[in-house]
Tab-separated table of C-alpha atoms in Angstrom:
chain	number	residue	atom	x	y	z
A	1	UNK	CA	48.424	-44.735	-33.855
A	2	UNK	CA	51.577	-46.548	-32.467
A	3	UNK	CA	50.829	-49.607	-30.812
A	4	UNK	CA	52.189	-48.280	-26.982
A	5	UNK	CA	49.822	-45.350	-27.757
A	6	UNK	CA	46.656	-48.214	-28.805
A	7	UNK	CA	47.401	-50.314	-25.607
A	8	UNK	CA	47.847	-46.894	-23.653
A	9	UNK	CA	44.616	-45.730	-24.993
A	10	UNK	CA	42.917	-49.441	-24.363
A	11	UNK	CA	44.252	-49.545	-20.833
A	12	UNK	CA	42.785	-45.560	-20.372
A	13	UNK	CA	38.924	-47.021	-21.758
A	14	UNK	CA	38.778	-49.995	-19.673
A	15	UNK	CA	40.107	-47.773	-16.542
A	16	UNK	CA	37.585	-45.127	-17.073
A	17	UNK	CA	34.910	-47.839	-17.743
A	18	UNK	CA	35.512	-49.777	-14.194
A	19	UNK	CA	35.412	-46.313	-12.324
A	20	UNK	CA	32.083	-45.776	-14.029
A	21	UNK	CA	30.701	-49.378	-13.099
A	22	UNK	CA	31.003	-51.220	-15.974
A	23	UNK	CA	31.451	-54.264	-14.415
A	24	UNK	CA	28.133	-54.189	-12.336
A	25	UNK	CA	25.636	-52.208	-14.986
A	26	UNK	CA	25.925	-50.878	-18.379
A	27	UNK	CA	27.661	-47.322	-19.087
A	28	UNK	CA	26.140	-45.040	-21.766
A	29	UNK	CA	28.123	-43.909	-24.689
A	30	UNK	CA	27.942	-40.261	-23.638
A	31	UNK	CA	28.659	-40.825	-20.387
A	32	UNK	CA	32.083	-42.792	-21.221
A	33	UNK	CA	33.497	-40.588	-24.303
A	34	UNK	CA	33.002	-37.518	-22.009
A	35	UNK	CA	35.515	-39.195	-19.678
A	36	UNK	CA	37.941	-40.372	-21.995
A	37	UNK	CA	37.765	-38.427	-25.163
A	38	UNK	CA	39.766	-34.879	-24.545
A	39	UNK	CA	38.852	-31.786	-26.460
A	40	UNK	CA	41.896	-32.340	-28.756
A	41	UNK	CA	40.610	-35.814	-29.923
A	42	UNK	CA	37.200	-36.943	-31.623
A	43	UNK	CA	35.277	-40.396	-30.462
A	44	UNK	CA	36.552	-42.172	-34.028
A	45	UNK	CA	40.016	-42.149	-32.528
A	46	UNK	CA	39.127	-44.471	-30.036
A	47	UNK	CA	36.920	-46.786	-32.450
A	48	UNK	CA	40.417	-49.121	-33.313
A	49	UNK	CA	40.507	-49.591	-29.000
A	50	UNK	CA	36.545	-50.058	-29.035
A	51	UNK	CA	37.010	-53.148	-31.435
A	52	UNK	CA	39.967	-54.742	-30.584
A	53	UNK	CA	38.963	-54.717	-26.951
A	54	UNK	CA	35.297	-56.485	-27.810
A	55	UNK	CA	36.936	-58.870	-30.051
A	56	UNK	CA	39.237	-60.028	-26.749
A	57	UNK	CA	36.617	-60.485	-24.953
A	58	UNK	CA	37.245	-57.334	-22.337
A	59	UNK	CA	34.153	-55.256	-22.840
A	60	UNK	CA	30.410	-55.807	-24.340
A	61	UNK	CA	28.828	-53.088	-26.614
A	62	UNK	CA	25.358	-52.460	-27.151
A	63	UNK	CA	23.303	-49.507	-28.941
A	64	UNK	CA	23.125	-47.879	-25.498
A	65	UNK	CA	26.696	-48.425	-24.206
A	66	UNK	CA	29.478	-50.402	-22.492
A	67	UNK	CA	30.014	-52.844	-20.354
A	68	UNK	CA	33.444	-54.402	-18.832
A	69	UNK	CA	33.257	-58.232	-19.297
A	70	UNK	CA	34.515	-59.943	-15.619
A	71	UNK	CA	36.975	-61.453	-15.507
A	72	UNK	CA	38.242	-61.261	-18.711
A	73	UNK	CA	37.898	-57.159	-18.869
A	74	UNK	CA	39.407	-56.877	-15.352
A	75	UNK	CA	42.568	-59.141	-16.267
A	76	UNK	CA	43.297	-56.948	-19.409
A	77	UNK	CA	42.643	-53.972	-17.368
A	78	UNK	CA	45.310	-55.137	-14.559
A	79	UNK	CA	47.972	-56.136	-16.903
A	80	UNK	CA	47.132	-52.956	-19.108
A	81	UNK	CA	48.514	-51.157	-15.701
A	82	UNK	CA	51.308	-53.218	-14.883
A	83	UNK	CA	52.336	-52.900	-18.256
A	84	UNK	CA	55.560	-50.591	-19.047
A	85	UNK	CA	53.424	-48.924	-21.688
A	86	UNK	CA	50.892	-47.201	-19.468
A	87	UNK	CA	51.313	-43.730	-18.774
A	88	UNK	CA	49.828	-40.221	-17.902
A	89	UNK	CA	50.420	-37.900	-21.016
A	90	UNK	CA	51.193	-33.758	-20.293
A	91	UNK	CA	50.939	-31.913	-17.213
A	92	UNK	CA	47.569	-32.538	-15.845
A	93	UNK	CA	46.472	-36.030	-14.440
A	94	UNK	CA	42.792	-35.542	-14.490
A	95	UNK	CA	41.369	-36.524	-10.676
A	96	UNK	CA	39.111	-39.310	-11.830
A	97	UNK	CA	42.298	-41.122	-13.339
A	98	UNK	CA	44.383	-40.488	-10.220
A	99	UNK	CA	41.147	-41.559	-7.445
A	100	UNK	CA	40.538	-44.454	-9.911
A	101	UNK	CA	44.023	-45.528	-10.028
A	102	UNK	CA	44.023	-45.338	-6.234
A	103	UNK	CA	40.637	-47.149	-6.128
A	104	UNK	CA	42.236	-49.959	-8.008
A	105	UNK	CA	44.676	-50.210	-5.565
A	106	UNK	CA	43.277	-50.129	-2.495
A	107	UNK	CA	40.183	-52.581	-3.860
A	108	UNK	CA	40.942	-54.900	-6.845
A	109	UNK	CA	44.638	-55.274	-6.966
A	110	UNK	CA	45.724	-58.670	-4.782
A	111	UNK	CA	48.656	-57.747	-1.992
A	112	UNK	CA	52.023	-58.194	-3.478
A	113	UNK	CA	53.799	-61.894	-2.470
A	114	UNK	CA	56.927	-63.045	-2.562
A	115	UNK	CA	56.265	-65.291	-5.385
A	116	UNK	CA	59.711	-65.957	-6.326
A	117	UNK	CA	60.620	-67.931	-3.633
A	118	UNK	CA	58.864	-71.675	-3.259
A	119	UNK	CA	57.165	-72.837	-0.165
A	120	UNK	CA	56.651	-76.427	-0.085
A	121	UNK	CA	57.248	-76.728	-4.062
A	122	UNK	CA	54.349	-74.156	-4.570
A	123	UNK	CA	55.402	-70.985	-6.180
A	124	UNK	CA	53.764	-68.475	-3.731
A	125	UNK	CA	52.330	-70.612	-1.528
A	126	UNK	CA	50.809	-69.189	1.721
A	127	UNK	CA	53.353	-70.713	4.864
A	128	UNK	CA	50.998	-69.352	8.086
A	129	UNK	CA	47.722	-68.680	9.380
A	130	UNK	CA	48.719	-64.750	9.725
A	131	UNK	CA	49.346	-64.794	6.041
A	132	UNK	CA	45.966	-66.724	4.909
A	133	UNK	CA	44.020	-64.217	7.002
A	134	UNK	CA	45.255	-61.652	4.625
A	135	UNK	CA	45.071	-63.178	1.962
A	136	UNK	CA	41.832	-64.747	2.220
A	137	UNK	CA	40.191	-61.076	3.170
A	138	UNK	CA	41.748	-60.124	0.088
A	139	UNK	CA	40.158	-62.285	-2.121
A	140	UNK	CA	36.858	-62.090	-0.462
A	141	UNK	CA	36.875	-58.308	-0.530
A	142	UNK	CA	37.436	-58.466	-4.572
A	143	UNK	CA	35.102	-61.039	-4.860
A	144	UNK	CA	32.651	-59.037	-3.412
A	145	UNK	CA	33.545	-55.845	-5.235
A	146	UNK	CA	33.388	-57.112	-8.259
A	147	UNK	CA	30.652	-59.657	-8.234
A	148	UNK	CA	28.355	-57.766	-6.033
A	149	UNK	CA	28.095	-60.589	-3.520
A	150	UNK	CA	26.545	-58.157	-0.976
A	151	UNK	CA	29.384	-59.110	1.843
A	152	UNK	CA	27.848	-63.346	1.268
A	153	UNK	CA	30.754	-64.252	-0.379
A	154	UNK	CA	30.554	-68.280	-1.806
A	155	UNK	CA	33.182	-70.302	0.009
A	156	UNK	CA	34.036	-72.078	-2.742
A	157	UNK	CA	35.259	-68.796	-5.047
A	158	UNK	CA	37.603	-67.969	-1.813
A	159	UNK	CA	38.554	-71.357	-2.176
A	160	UNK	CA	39.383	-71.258	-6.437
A	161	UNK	CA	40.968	-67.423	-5.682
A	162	UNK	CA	43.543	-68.620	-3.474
A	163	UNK	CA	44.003	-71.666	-5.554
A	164	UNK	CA	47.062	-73.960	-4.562
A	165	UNK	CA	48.725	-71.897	-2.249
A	166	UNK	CA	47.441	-73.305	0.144
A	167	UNK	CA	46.049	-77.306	0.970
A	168	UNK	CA	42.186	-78.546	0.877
A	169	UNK	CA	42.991	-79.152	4.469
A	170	UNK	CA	44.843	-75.982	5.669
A	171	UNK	CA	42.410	-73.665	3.583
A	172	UNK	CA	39.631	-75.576	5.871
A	173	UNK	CA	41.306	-75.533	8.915
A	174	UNK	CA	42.330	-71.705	8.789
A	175	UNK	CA	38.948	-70.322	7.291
A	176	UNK	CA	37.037	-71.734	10.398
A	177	UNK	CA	40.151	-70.537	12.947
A	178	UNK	CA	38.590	-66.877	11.138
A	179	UNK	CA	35.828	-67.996	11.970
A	180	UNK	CA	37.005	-68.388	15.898
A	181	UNK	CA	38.655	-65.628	16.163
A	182	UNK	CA	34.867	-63.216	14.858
A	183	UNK	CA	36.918	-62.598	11.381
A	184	UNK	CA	33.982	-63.835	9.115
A	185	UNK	CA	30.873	-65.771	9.786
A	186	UNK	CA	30.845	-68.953	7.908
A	187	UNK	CA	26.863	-69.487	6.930
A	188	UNK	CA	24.876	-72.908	5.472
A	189	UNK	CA	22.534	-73.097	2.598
A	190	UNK	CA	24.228	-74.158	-0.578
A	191	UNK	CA	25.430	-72.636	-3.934
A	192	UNK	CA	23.113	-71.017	-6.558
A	193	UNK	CA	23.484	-74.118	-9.076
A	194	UNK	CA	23.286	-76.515	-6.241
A	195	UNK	CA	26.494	-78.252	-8.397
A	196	UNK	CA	28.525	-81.150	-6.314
A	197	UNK	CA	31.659	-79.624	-7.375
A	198	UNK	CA	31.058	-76.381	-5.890
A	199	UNK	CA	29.751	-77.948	-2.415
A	200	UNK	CA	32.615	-79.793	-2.255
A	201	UNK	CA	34.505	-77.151	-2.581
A	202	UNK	CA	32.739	-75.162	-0.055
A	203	UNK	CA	33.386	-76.338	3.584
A	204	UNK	CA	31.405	-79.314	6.026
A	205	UNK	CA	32.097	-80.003	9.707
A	206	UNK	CA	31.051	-82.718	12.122
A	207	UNK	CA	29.386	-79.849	14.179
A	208	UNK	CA	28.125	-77.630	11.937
A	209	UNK	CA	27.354	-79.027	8.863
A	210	UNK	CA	27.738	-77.822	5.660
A	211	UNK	CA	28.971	-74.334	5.411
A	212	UNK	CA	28.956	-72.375	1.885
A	213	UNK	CA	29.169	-68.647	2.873
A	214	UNK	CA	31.195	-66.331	4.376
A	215	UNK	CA	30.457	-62.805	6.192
A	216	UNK	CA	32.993	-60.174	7.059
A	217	UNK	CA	32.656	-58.935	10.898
């Protein structure tokens, strides 16, 4: 097996593994090689992919089954599809690889910027409040996808997924205009680990105190 057909095949497993759930719960063997293995092809030909996917890091095997690894799994995944060597083979796309693709998409994928061009010496960096709203709802929507936040989304990983496109004091300042305007709800408590980094990295006011969640309205 060429090595465009081994990444093509790797990129095919870790697709049909995230439409199955792999990031949130263990996939059974059967379950997976009934998606990807075709009735020209036996489950050894995808052994190579198996291994040289767990030794990256991208997926977890037990006895029972698979698992995508997050984030590592999800980055290989991504660049596996943005990759020139990804492609549909024959005539027939079957409809789980099309609504998966699509699911991708419309879910995990971040919007397309105009990274090429820098904003205040930032490559990418985010010049307006219109553009943070998107960006930030974005991020909080894969967040929750794929950590299973159950819409309370920790400030601080908004925060780290937007990174240094935007300033500690304009990513403060815009999150609680969202806030204003009944785009999220900004809730109190504090982070699972109670760690100072991550509280400092969530958000405090004079009025309201410290803030470390965020709900979608």
């Amino acid at each position: 097996m060429t090595s465009k057909n081994t990444a093509q095949t790797s990129t095919r497993l870790l697709l049909a593994l995230w439409d199955l759930g792999g990031t949130q719960q263990e996939v059974k063997k059967g379950q997976l090689t009934k998606r990807i293995v075709s009735k020209s092809q036996k489950v050894a030909d995808y052994q190579g992919s198996f291994e040289e996917l767990q030794n990256q890091g991208a997926i977890a095997i037990s006895k029972k089954g698979y698992s995508l690894t997050s984030p590592k799994g999800l980055e290989v995944l991504g660049e596996g599809l943005r990759s020139g060597k990804f492609k549909f083979e024959g005539t027939i796309v079957g409809t789980w690889a099309a609504n998966a693709l699509l699911r991708w998409i419309s879910q995990i994928d971040v919007a397309v910027v105009s990274a090429d061009v820098p904003v205040n010496g930032v490559k990418g960096a985010i010049a307006s409040y219109d553009e943070f709203k998107s960006v930030a709802l974005e991020v909080y929507d894969k967040l929750n996808y794929e950590y299973n936040f159950n819409n309370l989304v920790p400030i601080y990983r908004i925060r780290r997924g937007i990174g240094d496109r935007v300033s500690r004091t304009e990513f403060n300042d815009w999150l609680i205009e969202m806030q204003a305007n009944d785009i999220l709800q900004l809730q109190g408590g504090t982070v699972e680990d109670n760690a100072s980094d991550k509280i400092e990295d969530s958000i405090s006011t004079q009025l309201n105190g410290l803030r470390c969640y965020a709900i979608r309205l």
